[in-house]
Coordinates of C-alpha atoms in Angstrom, one line a residue:
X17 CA 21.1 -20.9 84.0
X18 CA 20.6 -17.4 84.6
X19 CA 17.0 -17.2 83.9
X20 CA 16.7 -19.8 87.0
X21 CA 18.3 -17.5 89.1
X22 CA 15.0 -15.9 90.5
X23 CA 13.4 -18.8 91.3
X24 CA 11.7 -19.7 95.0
X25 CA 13.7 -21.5 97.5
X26 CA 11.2 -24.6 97.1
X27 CA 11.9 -24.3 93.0
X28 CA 15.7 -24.3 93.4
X29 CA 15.5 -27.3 95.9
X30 CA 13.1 -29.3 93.9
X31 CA 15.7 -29.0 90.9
X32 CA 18.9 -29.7 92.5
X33 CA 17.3 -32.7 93.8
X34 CA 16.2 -33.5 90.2
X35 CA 19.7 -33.0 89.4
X36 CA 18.9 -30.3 86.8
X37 CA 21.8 -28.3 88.0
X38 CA 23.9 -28.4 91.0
X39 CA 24.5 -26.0 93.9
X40 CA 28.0 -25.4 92.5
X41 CA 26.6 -24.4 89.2
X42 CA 24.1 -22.8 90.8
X43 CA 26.1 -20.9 93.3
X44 CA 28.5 -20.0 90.4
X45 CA 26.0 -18.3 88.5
X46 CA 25.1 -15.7 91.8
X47 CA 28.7 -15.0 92.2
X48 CA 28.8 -14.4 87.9
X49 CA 26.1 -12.4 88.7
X50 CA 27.7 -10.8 91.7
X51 CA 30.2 -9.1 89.8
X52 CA 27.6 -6.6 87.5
X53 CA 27.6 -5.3 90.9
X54 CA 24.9 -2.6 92.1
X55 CA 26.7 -2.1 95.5
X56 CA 25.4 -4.4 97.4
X57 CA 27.9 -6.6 98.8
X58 CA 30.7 -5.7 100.7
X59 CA 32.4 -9.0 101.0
X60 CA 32.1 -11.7 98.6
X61 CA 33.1 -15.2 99.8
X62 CA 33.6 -16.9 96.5
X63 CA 36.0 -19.7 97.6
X64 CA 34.4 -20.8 100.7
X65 CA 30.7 -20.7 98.9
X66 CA 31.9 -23.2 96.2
X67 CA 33.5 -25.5 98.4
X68 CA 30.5 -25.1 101.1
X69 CA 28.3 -25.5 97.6
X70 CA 30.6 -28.6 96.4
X71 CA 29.8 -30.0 100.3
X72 CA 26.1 -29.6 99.6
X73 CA 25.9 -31.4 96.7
X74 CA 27.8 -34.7 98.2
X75 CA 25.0 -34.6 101.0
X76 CA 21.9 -34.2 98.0
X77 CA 23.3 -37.4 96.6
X78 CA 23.6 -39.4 99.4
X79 CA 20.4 -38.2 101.9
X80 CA 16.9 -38.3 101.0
X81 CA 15.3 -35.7 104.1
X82 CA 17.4 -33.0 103.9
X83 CA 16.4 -29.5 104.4
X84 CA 15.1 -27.8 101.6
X85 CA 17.5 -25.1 102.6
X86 CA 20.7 -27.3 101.6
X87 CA 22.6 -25.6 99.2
X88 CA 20.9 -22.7 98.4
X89 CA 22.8 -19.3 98.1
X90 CA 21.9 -16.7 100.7
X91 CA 23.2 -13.2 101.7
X92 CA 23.6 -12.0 105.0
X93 CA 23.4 -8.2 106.5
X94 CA 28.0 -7.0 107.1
X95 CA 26.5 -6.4 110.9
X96 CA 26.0 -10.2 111.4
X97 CA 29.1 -11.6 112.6
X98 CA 30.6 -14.5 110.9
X99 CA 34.2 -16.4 111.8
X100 CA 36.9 -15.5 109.7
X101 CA 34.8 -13.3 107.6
X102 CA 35.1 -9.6 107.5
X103 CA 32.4 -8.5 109.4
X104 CA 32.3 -3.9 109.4
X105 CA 29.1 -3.4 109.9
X106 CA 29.9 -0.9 107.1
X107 CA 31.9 1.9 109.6
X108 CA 35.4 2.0 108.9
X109 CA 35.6 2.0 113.1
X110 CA 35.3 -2.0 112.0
X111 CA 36.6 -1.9 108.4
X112 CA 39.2 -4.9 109.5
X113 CA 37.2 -6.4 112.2
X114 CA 37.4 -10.6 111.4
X115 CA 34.9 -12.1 114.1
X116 CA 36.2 -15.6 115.5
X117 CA 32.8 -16.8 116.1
X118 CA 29.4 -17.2 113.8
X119 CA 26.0 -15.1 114.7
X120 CA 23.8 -17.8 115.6
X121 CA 21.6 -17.3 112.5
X122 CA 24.3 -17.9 110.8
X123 CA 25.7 -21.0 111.8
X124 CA 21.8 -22.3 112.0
X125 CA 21.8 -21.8 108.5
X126 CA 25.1 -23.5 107.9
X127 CA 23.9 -26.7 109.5
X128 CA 21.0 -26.6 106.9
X129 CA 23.5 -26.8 104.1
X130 CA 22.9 -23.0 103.1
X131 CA 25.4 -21.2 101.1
X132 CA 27.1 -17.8 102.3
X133 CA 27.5 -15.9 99.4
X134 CA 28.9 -12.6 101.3
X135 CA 28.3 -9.8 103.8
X136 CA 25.7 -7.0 102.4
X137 CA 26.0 -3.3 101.9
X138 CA 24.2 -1.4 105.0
X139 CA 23.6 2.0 106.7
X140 CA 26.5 2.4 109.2
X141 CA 25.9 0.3 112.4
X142 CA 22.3 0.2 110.8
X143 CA 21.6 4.1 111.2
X144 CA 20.0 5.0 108.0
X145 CA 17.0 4.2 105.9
X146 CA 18.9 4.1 102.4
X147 CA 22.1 2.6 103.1
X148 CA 23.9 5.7 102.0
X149 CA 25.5 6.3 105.5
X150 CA 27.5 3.4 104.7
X151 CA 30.8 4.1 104.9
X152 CA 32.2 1.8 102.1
X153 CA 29.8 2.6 99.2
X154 CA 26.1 3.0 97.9
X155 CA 23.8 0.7 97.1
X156 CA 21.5 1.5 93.9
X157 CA 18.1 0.0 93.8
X158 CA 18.0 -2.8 90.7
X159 CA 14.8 -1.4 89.5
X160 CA 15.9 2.1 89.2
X161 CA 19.7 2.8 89.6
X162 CA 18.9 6.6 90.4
X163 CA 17.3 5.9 93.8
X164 CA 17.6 4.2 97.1
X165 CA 17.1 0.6 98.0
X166 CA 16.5 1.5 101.4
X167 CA 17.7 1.1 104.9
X168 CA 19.3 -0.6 106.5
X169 CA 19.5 -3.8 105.1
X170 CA 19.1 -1.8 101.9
X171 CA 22.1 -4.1 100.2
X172 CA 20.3 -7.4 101.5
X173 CA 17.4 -6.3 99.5
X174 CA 19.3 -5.2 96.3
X175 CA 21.4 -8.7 96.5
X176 CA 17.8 -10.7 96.4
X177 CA 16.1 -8.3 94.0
X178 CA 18.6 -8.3 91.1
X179 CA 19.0 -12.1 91.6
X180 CA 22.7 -11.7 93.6
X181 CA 21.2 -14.2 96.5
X182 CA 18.2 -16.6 96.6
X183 CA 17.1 -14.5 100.2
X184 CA 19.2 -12.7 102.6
X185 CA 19.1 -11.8 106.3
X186 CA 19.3 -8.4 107.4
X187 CA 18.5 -6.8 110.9
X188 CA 15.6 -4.9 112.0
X189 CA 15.8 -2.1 114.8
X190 CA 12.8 0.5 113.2
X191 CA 11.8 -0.6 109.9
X192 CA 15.5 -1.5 108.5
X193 CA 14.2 -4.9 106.7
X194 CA 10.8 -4.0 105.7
X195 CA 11.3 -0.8 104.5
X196 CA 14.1 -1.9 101.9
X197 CA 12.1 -4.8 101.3
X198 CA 9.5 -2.6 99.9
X199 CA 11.5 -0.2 98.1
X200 CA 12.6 -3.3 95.8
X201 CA 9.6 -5.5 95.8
X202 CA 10.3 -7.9 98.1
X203 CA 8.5 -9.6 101.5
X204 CA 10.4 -8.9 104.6
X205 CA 10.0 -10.4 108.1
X206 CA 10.6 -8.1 110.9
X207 CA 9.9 -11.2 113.3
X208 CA 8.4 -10.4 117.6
X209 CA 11.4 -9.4 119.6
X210 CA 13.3 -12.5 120.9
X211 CA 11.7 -15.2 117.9
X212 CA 15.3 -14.8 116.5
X213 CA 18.5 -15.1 118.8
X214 CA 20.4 -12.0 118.3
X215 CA 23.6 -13.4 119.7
X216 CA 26.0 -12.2 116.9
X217 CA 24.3 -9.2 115.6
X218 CA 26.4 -6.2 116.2
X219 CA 24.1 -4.4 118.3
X220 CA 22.7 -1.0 117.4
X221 CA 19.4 -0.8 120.0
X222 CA 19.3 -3.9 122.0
X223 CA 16.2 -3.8 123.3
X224 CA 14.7 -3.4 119.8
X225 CA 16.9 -5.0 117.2
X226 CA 15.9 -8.6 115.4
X227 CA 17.2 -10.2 113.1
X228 CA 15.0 -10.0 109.9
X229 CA 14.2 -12.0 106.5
X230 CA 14.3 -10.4 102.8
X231 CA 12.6 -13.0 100.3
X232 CA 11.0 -13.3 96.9
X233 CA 7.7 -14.7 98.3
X234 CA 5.9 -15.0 101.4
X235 CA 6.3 -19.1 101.3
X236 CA 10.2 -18.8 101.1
X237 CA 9.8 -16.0 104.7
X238 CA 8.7 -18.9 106.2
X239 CA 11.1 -21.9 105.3
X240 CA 14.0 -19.6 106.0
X241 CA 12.3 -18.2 109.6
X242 CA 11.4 -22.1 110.4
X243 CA 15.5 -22.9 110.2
X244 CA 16.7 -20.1 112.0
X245 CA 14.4 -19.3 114.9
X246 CA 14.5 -20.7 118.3
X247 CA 15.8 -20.4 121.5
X248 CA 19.2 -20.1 121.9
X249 CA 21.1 -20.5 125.6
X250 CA 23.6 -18.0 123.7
X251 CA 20.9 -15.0 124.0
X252 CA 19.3 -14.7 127.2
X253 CA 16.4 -12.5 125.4
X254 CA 15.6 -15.7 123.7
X255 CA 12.3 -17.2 123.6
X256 CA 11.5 -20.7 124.3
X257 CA 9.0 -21.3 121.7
X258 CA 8.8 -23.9 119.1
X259 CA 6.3 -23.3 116.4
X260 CA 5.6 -24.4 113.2
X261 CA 5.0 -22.0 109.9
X262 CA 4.2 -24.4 107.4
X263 CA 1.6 -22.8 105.0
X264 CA -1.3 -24.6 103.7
X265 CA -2.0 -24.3 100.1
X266 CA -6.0 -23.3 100.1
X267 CA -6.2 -20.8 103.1
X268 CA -9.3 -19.0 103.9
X269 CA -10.0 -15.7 105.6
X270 CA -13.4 -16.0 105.9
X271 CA -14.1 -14.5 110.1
X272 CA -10.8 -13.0 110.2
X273 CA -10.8 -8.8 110.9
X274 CA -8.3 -6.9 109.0
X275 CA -7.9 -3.3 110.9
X276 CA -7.0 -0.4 108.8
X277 CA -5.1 2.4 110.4
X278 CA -6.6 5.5 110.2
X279 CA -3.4 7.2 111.4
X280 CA -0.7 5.7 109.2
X281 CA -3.2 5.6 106.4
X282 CA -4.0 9.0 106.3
X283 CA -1.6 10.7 107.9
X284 CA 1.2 11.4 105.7
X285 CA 1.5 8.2 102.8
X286 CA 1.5 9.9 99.2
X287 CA -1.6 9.2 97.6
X288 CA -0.5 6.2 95.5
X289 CA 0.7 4.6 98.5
X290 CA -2.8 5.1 100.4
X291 CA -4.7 3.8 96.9
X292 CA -2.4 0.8 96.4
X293 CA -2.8 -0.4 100.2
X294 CA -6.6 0.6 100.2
X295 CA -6.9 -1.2 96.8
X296 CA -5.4 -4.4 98.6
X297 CA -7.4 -3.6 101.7
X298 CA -10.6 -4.5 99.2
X299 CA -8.8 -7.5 98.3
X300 CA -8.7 -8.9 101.5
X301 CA -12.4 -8.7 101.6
X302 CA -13.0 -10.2 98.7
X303 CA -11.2 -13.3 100.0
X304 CA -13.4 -12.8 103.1
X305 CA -11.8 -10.9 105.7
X306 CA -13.7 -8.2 107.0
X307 CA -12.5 -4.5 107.4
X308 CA -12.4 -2.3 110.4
X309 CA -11.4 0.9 111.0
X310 CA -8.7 1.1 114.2
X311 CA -7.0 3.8 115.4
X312 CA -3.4 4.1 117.1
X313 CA -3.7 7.5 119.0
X314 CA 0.2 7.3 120.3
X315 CA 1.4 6.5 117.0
X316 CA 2.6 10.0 116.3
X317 CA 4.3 10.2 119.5
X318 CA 5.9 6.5 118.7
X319 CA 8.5 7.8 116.0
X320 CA 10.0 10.8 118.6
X321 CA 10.2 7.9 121.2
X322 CA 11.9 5.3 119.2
X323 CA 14.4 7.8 117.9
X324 CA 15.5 9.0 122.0
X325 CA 15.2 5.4 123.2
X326 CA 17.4 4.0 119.9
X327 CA 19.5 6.8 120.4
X328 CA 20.0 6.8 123.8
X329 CA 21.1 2.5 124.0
X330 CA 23.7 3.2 120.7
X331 CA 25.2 5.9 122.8
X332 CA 26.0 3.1 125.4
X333 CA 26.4 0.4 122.7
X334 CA 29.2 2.1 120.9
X335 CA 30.7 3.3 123.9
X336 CA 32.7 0.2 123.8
X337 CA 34.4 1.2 120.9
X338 CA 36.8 3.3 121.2
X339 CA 39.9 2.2 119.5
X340 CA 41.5 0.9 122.7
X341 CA 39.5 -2.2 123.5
X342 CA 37.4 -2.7 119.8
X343 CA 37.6 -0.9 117.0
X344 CA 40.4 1.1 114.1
X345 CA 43.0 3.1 116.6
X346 CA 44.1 6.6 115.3
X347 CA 48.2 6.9 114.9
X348 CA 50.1 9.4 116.0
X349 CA 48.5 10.0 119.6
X350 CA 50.5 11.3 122.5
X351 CA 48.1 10.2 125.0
X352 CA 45.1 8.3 125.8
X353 CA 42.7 11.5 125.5
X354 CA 43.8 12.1 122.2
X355 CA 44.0 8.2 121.0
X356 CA 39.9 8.0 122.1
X357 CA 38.9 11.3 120.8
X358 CA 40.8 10.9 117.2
X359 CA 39.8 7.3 117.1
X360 CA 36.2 7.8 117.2
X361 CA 36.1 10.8 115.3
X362 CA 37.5 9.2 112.3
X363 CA 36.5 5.8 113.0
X364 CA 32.0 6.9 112.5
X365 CA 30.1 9.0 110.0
X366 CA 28.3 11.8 110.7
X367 CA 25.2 10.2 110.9
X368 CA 26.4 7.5 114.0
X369 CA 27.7 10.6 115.7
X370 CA 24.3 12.7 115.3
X371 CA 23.2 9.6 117.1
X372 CA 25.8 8.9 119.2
X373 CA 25.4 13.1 120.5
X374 CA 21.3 12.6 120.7
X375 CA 21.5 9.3 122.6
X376 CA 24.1 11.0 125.0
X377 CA 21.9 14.2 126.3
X378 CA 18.6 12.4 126.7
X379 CA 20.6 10.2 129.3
X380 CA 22.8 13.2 130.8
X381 CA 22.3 15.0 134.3
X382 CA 19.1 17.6 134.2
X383 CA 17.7 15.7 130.7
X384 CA 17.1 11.4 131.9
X385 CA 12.8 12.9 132.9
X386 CA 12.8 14.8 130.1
X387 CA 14.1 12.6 126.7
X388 CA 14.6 9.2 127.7
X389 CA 12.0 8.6 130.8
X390 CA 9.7 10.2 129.1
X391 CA 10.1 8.1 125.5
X392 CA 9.8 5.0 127.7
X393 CA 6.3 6.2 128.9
X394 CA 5.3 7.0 125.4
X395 CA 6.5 3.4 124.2
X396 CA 4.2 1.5 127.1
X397 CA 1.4 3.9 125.5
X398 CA 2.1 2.0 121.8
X399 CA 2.2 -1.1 123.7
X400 CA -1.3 -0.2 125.5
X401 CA -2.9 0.8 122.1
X402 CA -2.1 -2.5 120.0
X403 CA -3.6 -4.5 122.4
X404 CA -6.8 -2.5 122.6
X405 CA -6.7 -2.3 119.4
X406 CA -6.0 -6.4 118.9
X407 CA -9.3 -7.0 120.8
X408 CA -11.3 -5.4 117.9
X409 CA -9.2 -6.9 114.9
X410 CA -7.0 -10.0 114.4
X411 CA -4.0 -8.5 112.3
X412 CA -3.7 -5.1 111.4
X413 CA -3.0 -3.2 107.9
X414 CA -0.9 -0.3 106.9
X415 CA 1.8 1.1 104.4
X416 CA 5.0 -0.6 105.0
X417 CA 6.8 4.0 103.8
X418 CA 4.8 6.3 102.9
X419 CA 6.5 6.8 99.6
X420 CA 8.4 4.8 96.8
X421 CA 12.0 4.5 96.5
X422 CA 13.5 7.9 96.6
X423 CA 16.2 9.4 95.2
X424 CA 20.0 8.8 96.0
X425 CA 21.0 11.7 97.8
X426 CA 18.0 13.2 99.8
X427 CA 19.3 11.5 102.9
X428 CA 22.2 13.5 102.8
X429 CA 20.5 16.6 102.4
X430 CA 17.5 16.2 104.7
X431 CA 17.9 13.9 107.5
X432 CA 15.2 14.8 109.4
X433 CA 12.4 14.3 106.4
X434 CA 13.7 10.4 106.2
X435 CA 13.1 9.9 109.8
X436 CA 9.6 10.6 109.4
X437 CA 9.7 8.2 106.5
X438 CA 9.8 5.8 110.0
X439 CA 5.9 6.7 110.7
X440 CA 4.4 3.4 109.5
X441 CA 7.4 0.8 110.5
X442 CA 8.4 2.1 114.1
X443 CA 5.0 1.7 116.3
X444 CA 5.4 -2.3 115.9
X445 CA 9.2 -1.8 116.7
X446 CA 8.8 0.0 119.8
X447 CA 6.0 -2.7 121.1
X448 CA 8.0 -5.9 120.1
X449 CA 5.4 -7.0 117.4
X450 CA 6.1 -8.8 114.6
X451 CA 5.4 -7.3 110.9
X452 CA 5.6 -8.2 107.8
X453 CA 6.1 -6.0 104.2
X454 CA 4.4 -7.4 101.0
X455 CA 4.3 -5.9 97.6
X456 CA 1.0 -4.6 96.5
X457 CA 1.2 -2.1 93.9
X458 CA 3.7 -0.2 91.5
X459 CA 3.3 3.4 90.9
X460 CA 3.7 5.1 87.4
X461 CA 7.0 4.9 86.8
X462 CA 7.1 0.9 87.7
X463 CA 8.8 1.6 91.7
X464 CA 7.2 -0.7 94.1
X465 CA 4.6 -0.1 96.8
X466 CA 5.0 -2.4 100.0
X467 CA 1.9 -3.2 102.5
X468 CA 2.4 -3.9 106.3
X469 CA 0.5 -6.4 108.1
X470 CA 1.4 -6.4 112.0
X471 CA 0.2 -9.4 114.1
X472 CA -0.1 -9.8 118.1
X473 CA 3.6 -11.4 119.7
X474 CA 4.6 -14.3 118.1
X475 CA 2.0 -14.5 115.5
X476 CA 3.9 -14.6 112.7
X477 CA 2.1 -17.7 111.1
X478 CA -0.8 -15.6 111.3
X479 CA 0.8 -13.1 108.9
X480 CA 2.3 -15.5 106.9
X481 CA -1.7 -16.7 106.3
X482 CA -2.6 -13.8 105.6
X483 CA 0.3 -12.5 103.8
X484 CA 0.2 -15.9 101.2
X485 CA -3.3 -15.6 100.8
X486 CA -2.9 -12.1 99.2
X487 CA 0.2 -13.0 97.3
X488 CA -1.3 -16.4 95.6
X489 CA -4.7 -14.9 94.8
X490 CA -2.9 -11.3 93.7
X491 CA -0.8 -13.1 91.1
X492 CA -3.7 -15.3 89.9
X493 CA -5.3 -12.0 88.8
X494 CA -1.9 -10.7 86.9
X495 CA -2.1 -13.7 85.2
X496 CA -5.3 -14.1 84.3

């Protein structure tokens, strides 16, 4: 059973309708598998998956059109809320937290027949790019135990890459799902702001977290983004859109224009990184696309503006807890100075109170023109450049990091170099865009290179085109 574990969502569904195995065997096998643990669960919900599992398999034997989603094991980010579920976000400022309510994306998943497997490791309140900030454990990345599987949804990735979850959900505020999803040699949706209700997400940056997608292959992206997107009268923020991302087997690229970023190119990806995504660049144009050279002149300026204007609403965000209304109280207080100040102080890491401190001055007295005004400016700039540059090219192609997996510890040592490890991932944040991270290369010691392709607003089955194209015709040449 275990070699089957790290099959596609449409390869597991076709067999548990062919009654090779069940979802109960299946889903026992991922929680076996669960326990060689590399960090990246949290929670495991081992009784409620096998009688959700054992539920699934009554409905495969009595319906015939039932969602190829029915049950298949899935994973989902410890910042997505889920009823009676221990939900921390990975602080211990939520360590006990049980939500009484599901996060939308979750209970759309549910009524698809998926299987919750358990809540995945993360960077605390998703502030971190290699889920070491958690405050419950590390995560190691399944290729190579020495280094990161990034951040934040860097234990959604681990879960699908070392076959603990068929895909997982994560969340995406600057690059959280793609850049992990890269670092382990995966495809990861960050989706256009508002495709994905975000009612239930425990919120970090509202105005720029999603809700993202970790899978094996670009096909499964789409199944799993079909079932849970939509408008939802829970999220205001919602869109009303309801498309289709069905993928059609022989896709052509012939007239489309694939624009290479000079700036996030060249402008600070290691030299593998740059070879591997201009290497897949050529690719494209052998299947027909044709190349052109764009450039994003505000996409320096984009990473200093996302980290004031993230900053800045997580400030607000967490303001709420405090250990009076939400949140782990300190003991022994003698009054209610003491009770907020202790509370907090123990309740986040270092790393949500850097934030926390940053997001506070650029909105103080004296500083609002300065920081935060002045990061909103710079983001309508991003906004103003992708569509100029969207009027030249149809989707647009870049490194998803600029490096491979690094190693475990850095992040502790040297915040600040990680930020800028944001360069590629946080332009299409800060404009709403979706964006999508593929695998296209290995370096020498077998760590895995992702591409980006970034499409206009709600273009995502554009990028899944594109993104399936690539991926079918790449692994026809490994095979051959």
């Amino acid at each position: 059973m275990k070699s089957f574990l790290n099959r596609s969502i449409s390869e597991h569904a076709e067999a548990l309708n062919k009654k090779e195995y069940s979802s109960v065997e299946l889903t026992r096998e991922f929680l076996e598998n669960i326990k060689h643990d590399i960090g990246a669960y949290i929670t495991v919900c081992e009784e409620k998956a096998l009688s959700d599992a054992k539920r699934a398999d009554e409905l495969l034997a009595k319906e015939k059109n039932i969602s190829c989603l029915c049950g298949i094991p899935f994973a989902a980010k410890d910042n997505l809320c889920t009823n009676g579920i221990r939900t921390t976000a990975a602080s211990l400022m939520l360590e006990n937290y049980i939500p009484p309510y599901d996060a939308t994306v979750i209970s759309r998943l549910y009524s698809h027949g998926a299987i919750l497997l358990g809540k995945t490791n993360m960077d605390e309140f998703a502030m971190g790019s290699s889920t070491e900030t958690s405050a419950l454990k590390i995560t190691r990345n399944p290729i190579d135990k020495s280094r990161v599987s990034g951040g934040s949804s860097g234990g959604s990735a681990a879960a699908v890459a070392a076959d603990e979850a068929v895909f997982s959900l994560g969340s995406d505020t600057g690059g959280s799902v793609r850049q992990p999803a890269a670092f382990c040699g995966l495809v990861g949706l960050c989706p256009t702001y508002s495709r994905i209700s975000r009612y239930g997400l425990i919120a970090f940056a509202s105005s720029l977290d999603r809700v993202g997608i970790i899978t094996r292959t670009v096909c499964d992206n789409a199944l799993v983004l079909s079932a849970i997107a939509g408008h939802d009268p829970l999220d205001m923020t919602s869109a009303k859109l309801s498309d289709s991302f069905d993928i059609e087997e022989n896709i052509s690229l012939h007239g489309l224009r694939i624009g290479i970023v000079n700036e996030l190119l060249f402008g600070g990806a290691s030299n593998d990184v740059k070879a591997a995504v201009l290497k897949a660049a050529e690719h494209f144009k052998s299947l027909g696309a044709e190349l052109v050279e764009i450039s994003l002149p505000s996409a320096n300026e984009a990473l200093e503006a996302y980290y004031v204007i993230s900053s800045a609403e997580a400030s607000s965000n967490l303001a709420r807890l405090d250990g009076v209304r939400y949140g782990t109280r300190a003991k022994d207080t003698d009054n209610l100075e003491e009770l907020l100040c202790r509370s907090r102080s123990e309740g986040f890491g270092s790393e949500v109170k850097r934030r926390i401190m940053l997001g506070s001055f650029a909105l103080s007295k004296g500083y609002l023109e300065e920081y935060y005004k002045k990061a909103c400016a710079i983001r309508e700039r991003v906004k103003a450049d992708f569509e100029e540059s969207f009027k030249n090219c149809d989707v647009l192609l870049t490194p998803t990091a600029p490096t491979s997996a690094f190693l475990l510890g850095k992040e502790r040592k040297d915040p600040t170099e990680i930020y800028a490890g944001d360069i590629c991932t946080v332009p299409s944040s800060i404009a709403g865009l979706p964006a999508l991270s593929i695998p296209c290369g290995k370096d020498e010691s077998g760590l895995p290179f992702g591409m980006q392709l970034i499409a206009p607003a709600f273009c995502e089955a554009l990028l899944y085109k594109v993104g399936y194209a690539y991926e079918r015709t790449e692994t026809q040449n490994e095979i051959n």
